[in-house]
PDB file of C-alpha atoms in Angstrom:
ATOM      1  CA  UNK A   1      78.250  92.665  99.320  1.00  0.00           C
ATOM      2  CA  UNK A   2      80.133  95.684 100.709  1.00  0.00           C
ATOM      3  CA  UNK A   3      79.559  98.927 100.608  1.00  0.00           C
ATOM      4  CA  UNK A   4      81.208 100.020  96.366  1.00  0.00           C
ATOM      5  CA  UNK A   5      81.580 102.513  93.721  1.00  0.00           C
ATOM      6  CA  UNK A   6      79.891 101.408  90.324  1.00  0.00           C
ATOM      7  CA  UNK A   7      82.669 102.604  87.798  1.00  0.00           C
ATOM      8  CA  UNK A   8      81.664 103.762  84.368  1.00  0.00           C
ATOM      9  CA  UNK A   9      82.030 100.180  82.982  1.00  0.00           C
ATOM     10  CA  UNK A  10      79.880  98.108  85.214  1.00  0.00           C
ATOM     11  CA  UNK A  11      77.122 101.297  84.879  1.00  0.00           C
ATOM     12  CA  UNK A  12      77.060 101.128  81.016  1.00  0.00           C
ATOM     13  CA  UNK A  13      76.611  97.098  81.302  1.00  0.00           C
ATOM     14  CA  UNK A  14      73.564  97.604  83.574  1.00  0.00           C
ATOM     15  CA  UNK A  15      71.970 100.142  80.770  1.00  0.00           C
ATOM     16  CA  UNK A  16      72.898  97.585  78.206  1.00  0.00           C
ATOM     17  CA  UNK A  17      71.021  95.199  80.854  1.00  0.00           C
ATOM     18  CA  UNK A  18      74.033  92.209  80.941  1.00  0.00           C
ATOM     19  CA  UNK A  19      72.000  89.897  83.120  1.00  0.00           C
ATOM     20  CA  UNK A  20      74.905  89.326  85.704  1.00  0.00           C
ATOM     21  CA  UNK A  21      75.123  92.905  85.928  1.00  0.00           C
ATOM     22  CA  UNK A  22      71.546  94.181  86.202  1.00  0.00           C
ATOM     23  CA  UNK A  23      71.252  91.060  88.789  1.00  0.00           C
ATOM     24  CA  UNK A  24      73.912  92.791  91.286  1.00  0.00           C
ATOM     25  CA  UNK A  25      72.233  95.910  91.099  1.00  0.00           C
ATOM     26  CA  UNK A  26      69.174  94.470  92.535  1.00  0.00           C
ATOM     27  CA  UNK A  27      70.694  92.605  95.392  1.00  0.00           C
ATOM     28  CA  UNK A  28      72.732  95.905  96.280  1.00  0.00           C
ATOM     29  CA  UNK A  29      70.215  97.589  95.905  1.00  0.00           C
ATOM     30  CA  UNK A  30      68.059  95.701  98.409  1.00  0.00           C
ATOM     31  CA  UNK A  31      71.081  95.961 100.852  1.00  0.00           C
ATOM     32  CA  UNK A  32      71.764  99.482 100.698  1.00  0.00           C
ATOM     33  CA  UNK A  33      68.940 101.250  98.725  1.00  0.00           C
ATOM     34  CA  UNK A  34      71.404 103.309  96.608  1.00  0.00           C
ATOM     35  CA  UNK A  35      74.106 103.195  94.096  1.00  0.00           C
ATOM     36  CA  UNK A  36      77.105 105.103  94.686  1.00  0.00           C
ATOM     37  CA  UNK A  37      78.761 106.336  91.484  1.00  0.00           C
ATOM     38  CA  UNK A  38      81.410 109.594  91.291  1.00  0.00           C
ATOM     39  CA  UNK A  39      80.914 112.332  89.482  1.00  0.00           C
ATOM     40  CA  UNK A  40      83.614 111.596  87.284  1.00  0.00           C
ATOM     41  CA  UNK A  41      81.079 108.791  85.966  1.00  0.00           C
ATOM     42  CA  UNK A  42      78.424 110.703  85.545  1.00  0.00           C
ATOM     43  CA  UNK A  43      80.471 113.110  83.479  1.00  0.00           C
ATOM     44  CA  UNK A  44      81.660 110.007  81.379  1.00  0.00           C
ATOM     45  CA  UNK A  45      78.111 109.296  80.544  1.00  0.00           C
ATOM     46  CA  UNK A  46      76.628 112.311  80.565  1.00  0.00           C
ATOM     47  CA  UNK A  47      79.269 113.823  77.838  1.00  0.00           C
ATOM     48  CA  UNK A  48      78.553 110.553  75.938  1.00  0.00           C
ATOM     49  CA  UNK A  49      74.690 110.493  75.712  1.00  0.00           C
ATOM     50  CA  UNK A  50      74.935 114.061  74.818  1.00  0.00           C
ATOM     51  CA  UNK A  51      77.856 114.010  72.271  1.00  0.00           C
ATOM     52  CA  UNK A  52      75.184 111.176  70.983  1.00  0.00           C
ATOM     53  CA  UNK A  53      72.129 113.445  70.983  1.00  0.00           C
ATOM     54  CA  UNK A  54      70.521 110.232  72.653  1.00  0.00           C
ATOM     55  CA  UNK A  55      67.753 112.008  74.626  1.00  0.00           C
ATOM     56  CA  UNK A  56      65.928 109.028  75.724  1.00  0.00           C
ATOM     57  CA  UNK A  57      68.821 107.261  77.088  1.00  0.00           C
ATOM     58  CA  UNK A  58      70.244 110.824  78.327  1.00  0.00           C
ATOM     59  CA  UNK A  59      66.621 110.906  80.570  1.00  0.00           C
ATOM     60  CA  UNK A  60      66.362 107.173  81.820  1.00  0.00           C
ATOM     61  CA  UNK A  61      70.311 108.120  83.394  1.00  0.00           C
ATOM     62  CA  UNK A  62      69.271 111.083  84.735  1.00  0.00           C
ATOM     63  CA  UNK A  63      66.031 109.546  86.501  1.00  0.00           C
ATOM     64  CA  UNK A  64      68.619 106.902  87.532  1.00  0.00           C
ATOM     65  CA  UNK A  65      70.759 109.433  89.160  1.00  0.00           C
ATOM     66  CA  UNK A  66      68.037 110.509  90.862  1.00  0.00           C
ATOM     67  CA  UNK A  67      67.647 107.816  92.764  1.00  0.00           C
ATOM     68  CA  UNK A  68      71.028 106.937  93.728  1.00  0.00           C
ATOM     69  CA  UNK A  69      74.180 108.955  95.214  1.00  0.00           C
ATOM     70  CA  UNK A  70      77.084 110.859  92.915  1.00  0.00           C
ATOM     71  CA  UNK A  71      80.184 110.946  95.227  1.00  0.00           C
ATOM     72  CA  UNK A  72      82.238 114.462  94.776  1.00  0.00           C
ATOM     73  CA  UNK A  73      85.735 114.571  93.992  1.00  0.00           C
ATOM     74  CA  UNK A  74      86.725 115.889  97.342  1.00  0.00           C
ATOM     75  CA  UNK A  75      90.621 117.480  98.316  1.00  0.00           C
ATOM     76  CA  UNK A  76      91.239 113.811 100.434  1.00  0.00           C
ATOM     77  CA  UNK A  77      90.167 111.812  96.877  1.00  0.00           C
ATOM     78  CA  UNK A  78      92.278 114.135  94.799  1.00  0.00           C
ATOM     79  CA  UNK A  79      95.140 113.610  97.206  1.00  0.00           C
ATOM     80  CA  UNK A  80      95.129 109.734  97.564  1.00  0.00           C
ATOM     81  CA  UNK A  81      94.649 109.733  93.179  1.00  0.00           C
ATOM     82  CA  UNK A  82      98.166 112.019  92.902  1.00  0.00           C
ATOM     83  CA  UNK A  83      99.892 109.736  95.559  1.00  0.00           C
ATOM     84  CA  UNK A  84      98.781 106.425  93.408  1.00  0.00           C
ATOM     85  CA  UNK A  85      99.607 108.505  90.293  1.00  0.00           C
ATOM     86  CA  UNK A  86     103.306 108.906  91.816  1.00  0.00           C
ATOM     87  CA  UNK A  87     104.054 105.415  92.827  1.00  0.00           C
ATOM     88  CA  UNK A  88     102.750 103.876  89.678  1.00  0.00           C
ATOM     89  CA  UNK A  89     104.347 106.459  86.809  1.00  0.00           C
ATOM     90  CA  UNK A  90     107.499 106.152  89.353  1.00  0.00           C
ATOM     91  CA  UNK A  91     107.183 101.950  88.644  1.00  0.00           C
ATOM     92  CA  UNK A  92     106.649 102.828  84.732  1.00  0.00           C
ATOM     93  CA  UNK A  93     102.821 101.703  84.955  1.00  0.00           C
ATOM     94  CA  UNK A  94     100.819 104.905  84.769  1.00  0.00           C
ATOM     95  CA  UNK A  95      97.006 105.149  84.784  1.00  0.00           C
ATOM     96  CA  UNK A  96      95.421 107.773  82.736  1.00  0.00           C
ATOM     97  CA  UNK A  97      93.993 110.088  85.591  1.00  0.00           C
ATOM     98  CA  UNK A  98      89.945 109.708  85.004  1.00  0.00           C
ATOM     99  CA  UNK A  99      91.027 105.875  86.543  1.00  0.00           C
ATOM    100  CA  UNK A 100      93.473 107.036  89.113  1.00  0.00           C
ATOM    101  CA  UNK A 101      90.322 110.161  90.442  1.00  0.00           C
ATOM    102  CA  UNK A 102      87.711 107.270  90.374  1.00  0.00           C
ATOM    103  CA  UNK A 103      90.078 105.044  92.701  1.00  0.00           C
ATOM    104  CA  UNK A 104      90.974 107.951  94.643  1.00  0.00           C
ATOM    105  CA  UNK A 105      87.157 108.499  95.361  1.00  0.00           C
ATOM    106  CA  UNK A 106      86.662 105.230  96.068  1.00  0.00           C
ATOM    107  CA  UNK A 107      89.634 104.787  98.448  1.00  0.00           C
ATOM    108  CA  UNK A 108      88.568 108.205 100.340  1.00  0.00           C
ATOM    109  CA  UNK A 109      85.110 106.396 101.020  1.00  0.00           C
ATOM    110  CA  UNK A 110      86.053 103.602 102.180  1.00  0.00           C
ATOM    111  CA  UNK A 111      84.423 101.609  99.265  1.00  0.00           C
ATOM    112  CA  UNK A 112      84.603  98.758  96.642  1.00  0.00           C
ATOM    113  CA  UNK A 113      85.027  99.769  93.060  1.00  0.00           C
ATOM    114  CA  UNK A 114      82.797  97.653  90.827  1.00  0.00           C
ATOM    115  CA  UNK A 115      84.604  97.668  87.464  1.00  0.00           C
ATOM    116  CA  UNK A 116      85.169  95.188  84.808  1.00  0.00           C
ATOM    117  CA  UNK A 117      88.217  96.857  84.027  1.00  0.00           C
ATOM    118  CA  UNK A 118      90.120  94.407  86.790  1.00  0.00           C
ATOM    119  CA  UNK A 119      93.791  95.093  84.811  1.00  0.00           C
ATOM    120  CA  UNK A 120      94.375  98.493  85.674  1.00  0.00           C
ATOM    121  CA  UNK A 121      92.754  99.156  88.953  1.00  0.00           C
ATOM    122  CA  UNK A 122      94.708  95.906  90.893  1.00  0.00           C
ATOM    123  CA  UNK A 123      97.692  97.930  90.418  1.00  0.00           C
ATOM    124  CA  UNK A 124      96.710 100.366  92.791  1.00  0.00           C
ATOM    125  CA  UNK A 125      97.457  99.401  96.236  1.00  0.00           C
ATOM    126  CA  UNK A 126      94.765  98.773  98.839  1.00  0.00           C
ATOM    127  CA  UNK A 127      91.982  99.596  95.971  1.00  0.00           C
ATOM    128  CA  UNK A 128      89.411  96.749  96.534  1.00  0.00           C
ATOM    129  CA  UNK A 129      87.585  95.744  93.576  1.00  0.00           C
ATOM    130  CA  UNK A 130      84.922  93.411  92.375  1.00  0.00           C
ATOM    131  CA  UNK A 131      83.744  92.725  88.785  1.00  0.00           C
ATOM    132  CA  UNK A 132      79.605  92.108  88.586  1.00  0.00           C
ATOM    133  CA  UNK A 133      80.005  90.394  85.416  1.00  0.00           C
ATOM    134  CA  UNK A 134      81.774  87.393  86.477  1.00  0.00           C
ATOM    135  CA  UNK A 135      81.549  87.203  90.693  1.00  0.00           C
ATOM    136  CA  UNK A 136      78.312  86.901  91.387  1.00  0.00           C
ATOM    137  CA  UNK A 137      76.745  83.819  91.447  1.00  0.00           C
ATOM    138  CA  UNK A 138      79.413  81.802  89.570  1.00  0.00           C
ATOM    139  CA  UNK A 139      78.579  83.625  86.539  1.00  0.00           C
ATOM    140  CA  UNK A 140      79.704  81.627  83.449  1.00  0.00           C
ATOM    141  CA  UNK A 141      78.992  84.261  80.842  1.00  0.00           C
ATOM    142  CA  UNK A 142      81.144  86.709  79.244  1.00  0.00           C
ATOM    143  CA  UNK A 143      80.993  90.252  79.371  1.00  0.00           C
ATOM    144  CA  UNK A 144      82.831  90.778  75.920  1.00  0.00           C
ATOM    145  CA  UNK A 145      79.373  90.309  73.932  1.00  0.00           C
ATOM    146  CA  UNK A 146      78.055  93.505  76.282  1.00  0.00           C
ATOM    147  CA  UNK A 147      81.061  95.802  75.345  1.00  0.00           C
ATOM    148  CA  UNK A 148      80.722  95.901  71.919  1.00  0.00           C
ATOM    149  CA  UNK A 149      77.448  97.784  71.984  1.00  0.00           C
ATOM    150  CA  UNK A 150      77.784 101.511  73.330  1.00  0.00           C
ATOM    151  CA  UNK A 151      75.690 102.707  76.190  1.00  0.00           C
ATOM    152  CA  UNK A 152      75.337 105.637  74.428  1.00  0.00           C
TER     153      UNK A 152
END
């Protein structure tokens, strides 16, 4: 595994504990000792859990971020996002920006993004991703059962 960025996606699946998921978490884990997620995800699920007055779960993310690393949105990440943002509203394939800040913190770091939402991130160029619910260890189940529940 390479250094990555857990996108909000692939977070809410390991809360929702999809096997594959919560599996990939441990080996990177092991490798690296920390998650890396931006702070654009932790404002997704942070403004979720609260718009869902779901204490507990609000609690067992914030002991999680604890432990692990929120990457800013720094001027290089912004820079590299409104670049991507060009070239792809330019080919008539725009990302809403929340993606294109999360890929632009992720390029600026050098990292993987770890997102089951494969479609729109492999339009942006030299973004490399990964998708915990299927890669890892010739997964053969689905993720669609896991994205019907909410995280929050």
């Amino acid at each position: 595994m390479k250094p990555s960025l857990v996108d909000t996606d692939t977070l809410s699946f390991f809360f929702k504990r999809h096997p594959s998921v919560v599996s990939s978490f441990e080996v990177y884990s092991q490798q690296y000792g920390r998650v890396n997620l931006s702070i654009i995800t932790y404002y997704e699920i942070l403004s979720g859990l609260k718009h869902q007055d779901a204490n507990k779960k609000l609690e067992v993310f914030l002991d999680f971020v604890a432990q692990n690393t929120i990457l800013s949105l720094t001027e290089e990440a912004a820079t590299i996002a409104s670049e991507h943002y060009a070239t792809l509203r330019k080919q008539g394939q725009p990302l809403d920006d929340i993606d294109l800040l999360i890929a632009g913190i992720a390029l600026s770091n050098n990292l993987v993004l770890v997102t089951h939402n494969t479609k729109h991130f492999e339009r942006i160029e030299g973004l490399e991703i990964a998708d915990w619910t299927l890669d890892f260890h010739k997964r053969t189940k689905s993720a669609d059962r896991y994205e019907n529940s909410t995280c929050e």
